CSV table of C-alpha atoms in Angstrom, one decimal:
chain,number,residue,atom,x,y,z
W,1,UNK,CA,79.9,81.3,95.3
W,2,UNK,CA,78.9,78.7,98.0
W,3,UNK,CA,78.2,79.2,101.3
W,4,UNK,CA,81.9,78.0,102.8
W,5,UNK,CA,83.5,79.9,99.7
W,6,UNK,CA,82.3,83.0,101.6
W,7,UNK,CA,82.8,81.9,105.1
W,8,UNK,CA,86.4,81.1,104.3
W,9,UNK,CA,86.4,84.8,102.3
W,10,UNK,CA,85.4,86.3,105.7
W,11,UNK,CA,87.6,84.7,107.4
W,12,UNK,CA,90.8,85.4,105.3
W,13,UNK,CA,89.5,89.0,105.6
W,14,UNK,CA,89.5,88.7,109.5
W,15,UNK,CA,92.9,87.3,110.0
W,16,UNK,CA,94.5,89.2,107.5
W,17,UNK,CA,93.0,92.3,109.4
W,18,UNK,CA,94.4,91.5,112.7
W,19,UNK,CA,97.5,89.8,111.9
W,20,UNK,CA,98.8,93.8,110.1
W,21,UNK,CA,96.8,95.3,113.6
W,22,UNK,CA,98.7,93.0,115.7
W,23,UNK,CA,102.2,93.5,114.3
W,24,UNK,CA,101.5,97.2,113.9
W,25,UNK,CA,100.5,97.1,117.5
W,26,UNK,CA,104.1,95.3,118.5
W,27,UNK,CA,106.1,97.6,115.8
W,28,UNK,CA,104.7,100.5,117.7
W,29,UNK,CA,107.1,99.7,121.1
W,30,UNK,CA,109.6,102.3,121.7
W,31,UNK,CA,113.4,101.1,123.3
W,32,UNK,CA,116.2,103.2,123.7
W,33,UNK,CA,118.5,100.6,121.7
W,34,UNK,CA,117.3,98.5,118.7
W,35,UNK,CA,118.6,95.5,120.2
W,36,UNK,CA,116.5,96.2,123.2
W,37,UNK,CA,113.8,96.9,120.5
W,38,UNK,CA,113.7,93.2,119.0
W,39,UNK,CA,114.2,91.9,122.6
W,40,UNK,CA,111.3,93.5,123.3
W,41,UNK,CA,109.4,92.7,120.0
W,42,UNK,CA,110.1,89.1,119.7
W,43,UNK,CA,108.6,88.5,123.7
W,44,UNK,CA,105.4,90.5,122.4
W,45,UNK,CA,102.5,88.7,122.4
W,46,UNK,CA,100.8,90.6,119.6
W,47,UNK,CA,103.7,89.5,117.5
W,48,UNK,CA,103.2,86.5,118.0
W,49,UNK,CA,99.2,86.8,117.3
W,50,UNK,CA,99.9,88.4,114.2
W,51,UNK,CA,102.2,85.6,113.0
W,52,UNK,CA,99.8,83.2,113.8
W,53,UNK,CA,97.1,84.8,112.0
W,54,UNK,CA,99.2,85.0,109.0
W,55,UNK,CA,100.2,81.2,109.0
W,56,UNK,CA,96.2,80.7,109.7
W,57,UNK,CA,95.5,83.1,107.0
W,58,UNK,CA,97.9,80.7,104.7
W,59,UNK,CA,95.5,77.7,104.9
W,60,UNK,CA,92.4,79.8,104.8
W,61,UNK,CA,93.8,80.9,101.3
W,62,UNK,CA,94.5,77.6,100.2
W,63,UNK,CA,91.0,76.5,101.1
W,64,UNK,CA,89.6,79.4,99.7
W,65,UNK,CA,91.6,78.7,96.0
W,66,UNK,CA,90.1,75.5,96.2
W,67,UNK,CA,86.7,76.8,95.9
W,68,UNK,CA,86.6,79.6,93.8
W,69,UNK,CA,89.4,80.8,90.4
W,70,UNK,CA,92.0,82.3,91.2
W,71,UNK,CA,90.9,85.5,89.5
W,72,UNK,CA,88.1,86.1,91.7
W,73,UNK,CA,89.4,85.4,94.9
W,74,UNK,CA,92.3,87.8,93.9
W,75,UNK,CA,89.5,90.3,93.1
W,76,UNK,CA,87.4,89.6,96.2
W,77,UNK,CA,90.8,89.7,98.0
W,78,UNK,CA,91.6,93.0,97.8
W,79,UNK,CA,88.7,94.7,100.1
W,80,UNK,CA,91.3,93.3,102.9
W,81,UNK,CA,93.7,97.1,102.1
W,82,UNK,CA,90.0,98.8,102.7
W,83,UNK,CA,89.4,96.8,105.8
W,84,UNK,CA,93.1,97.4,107.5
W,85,UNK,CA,92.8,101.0,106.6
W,86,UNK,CA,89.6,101.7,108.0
W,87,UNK,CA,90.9,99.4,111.3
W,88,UNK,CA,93.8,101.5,111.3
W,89,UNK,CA,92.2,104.4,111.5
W,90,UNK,CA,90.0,103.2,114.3
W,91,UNK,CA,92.8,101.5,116.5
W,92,UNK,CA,95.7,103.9,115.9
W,93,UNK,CA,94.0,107.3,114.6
W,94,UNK,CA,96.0,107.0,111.2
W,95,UNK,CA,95.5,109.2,108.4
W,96,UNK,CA,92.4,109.0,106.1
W,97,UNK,CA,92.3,112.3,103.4
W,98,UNK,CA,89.8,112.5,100.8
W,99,UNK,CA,92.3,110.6,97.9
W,100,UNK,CA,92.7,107.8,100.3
W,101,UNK,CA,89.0,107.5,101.1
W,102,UNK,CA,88.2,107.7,97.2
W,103,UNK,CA,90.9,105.1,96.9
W,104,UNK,CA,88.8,103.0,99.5
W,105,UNK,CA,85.6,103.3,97.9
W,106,UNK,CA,86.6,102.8,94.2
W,107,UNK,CA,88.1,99.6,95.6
W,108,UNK,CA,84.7,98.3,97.9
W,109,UNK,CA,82.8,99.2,94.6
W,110,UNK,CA,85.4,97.2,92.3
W,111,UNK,CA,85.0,94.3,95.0
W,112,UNK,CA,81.3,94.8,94.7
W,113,UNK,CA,81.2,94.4,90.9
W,114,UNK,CA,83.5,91.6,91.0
W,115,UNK,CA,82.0,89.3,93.5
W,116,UNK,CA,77.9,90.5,92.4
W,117,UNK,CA,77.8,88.4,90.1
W,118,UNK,CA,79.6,85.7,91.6
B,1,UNK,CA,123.1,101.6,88.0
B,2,UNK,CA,120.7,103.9,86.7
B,3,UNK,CA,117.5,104.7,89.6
B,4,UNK,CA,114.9,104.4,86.5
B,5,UNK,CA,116.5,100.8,85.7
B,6,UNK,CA,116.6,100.0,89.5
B,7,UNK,CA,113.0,101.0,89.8
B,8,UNK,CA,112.1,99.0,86.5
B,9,UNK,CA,113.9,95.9,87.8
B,10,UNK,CA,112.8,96.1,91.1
B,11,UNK,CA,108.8,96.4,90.9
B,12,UNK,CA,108.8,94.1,88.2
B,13,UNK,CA,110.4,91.3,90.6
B,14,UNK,CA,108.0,92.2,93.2
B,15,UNK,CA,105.3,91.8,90.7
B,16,UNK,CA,106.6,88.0,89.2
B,17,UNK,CA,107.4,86.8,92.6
B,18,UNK,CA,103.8,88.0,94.1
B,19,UNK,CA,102.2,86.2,90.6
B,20,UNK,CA,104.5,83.3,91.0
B,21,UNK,CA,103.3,82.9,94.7
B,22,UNK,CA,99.2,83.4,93.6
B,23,UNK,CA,100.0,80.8,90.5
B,24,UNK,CA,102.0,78.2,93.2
B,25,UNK,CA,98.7,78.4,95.7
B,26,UNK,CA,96.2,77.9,92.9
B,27,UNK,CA,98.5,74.9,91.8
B,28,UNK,CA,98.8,73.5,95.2
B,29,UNK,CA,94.9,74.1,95.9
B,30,UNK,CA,93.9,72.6,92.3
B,31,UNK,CA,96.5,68.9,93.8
B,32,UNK,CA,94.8,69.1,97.1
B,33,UNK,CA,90.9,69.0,95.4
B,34,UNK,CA,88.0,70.9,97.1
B,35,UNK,CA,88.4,72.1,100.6
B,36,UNK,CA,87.9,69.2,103.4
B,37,UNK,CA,87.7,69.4,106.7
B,38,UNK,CA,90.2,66.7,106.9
B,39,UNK,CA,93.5,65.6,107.5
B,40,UNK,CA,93.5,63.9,104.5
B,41,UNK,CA,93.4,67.4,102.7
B,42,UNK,CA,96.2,69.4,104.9
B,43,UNK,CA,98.4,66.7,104.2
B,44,UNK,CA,97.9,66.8,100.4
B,45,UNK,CA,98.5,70.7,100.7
B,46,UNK,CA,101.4,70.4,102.2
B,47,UNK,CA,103.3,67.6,100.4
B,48,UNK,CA,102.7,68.9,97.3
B,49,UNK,CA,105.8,70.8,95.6
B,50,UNK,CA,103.3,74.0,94.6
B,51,UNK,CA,103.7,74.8,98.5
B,52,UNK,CA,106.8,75.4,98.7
B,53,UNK,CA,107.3,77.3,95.4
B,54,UNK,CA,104.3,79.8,97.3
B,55,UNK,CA,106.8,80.2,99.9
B,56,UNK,CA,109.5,80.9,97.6
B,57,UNK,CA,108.0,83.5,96.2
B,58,UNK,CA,106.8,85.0,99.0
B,59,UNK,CA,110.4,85.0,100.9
B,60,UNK,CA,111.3,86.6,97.2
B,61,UNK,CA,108.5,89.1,97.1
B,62,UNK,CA,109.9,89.8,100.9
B,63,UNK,CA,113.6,90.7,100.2
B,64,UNK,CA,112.4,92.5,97.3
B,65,UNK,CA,110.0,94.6,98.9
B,66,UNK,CA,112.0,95.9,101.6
B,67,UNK,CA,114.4,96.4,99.3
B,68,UNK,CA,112.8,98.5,97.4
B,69,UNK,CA,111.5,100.6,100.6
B,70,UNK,CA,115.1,101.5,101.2
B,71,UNK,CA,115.5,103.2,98.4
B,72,UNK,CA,111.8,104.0,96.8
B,73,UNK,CA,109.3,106.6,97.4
B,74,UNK,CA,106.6,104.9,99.5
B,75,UNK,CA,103.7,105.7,97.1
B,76,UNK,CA,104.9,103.6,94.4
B,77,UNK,CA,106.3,101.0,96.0
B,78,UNK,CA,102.7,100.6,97.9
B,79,UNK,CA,101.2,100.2,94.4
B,80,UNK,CA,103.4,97.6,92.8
B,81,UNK,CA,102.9,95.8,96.3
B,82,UNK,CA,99.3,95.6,95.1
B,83,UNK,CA,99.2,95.7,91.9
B,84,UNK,CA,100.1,91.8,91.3
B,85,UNK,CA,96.3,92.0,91.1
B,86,UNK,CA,96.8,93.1,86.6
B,87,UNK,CA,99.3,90.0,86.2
B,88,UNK,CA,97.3,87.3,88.3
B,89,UNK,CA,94.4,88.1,86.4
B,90,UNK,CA,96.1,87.7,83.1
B,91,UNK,CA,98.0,84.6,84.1
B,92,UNK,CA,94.4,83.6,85.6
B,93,UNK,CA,93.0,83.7,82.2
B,94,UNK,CA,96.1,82.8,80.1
B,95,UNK,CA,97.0,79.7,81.9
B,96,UNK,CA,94.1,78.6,83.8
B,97,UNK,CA,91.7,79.7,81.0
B,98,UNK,CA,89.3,81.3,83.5
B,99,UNK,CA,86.4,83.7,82.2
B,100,UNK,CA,86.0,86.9,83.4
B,101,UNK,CA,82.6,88.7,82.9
B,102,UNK,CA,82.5,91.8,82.0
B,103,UNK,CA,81.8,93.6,85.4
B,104,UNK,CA,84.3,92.0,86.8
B,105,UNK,CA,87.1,93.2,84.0
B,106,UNK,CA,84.8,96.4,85.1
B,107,UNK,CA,85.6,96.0,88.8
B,108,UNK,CA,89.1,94.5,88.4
B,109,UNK,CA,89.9,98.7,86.8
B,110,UNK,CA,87.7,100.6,89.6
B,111,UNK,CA,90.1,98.3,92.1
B,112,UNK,CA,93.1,99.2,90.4
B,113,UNK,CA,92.2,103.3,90.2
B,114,UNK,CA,91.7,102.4,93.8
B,115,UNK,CA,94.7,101.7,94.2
B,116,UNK,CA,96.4,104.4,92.3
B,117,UNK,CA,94.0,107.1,94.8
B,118,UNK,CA,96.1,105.1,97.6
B,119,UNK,CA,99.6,105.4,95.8
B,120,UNK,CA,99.2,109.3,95.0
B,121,UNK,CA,98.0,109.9,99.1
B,122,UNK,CA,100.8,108.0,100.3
B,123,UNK,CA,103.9,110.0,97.9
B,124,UNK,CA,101.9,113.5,98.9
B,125,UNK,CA,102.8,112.1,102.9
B,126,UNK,CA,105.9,114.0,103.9
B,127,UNK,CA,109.2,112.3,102.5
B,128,UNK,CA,111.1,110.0,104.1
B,129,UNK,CA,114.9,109.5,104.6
B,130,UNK,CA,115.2,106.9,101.8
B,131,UNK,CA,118.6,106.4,100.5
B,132,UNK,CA,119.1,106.7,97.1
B,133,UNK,CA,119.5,103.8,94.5
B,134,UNK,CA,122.8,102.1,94.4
């Protein structure tokens, strides 16, 4: 795998990461109404930083597809639920038990053997 | 209609229209040529059909997906969310006639137990107040 195929690998794994952070961080905003709510939602910035990640994260995909098969960078894609989880449990104290941490691991390890060889 | 035909429906939808958006991006990558820094390339990206068939399926995969969360255990449905991973490889090999080495068929089944260790935590989370099927 080249040196940009990774770079653009790191990068989809970045903005993926904080686009879910950011939109769990604007989900999180209590109102007493739900209209209030999506008032309140759509003038939140970190709405609006997660969607731009995502439509960043769009083109970084595309690049990335353009470098490497598709079966690998679907393989090498999916470390981005280990990296979200472990953000989430950093940022906003969610749960991590021991199935959801073999989960995690099995996954890094599947990544690993995948993209090793690569 | 019957909740194991709903559940059977639904997943599998989820799953063709998150395949159809991973085949529509390869397509639209494979027009556009290798990655350039470069108007040039952004413009054949985004003027090519494949695009838009990506978006398709992912406004698809959306209305599916929450769908599916009104009325589905969470576990589950977080798998099938993921596990688009089985037919993209497939399709990767069937119609792109990719090769996968060994270790990675190896890793592609450690990623998938993976995410069946993340399905089971999520259904043993207390249950929600999903409506039944229709």
């Amino acid at each position: 795998m080249s040196n940009l195929a990774i770079f653009f690998w790191l990068l989809n794994i970045v903005l993926d990461t904080t686009g879910h952070l950011a939109f769990k961080a604007a989900a999180v905003i209590e109102h007493e109404s739900e209209w209030q709510r999506w008032k309140a939602l759509l003038s939140s910035p970190p709405l609006w930083l997660g969607a731009g990640c995502f439509c960043l994260e769009f083109v970084v995909w595309l690049a990335l597809l353009s470098l490497v098969p598709l079966s690998l960078g679907m393989l090498l894609g999916s470390i981005n639920i280990v990296v979200v989880m472990v953000a989430g449990k950093w940022l906003f104290g969610e749960r991590l038990d021991r199935m959801r941490v073999a989960g995690m691991w099995l996954i890094t390890l599947g990544v690993a053997l995948s993209g090793g060889g690569a | 209609m019957s909740t194991r035909r709903f559940y059977l429906i639904g997943f599998g939808a989820l799953m063709l229209f998150d395949t159809v958006t991973q085949l529509c991006f390869k397509l639209a990558s494979t027009h556009a040529g290798e990655f350039m820094p470069s108007l040039t390339w952004l413009r054949e990206v985004f003027f090519n059909p494949w695009i838009y068939g990506a978006v398709v399926g992912y406004i698809g995969a959306f209305i599916t997906w929450m769908t599916l969360l009104k009325h589905a255990p969470v576990g589950p449905a977080f798998a099938a969310s993921h596990l688009e991973i089985v037919t993209v490889l497939i399709v990767s090999v069937l119609y792109f006639g990719e090769h996968l080495t060994l270790l990675q068929v190896f890793g592609a089944f450690l990623i998938v137990a993976g995410i069946v260790c993340l399905s089971r935590s999520e259904a043993e989370q207390p249950k929600s107040d999903a409506e039944p099927p229709p």
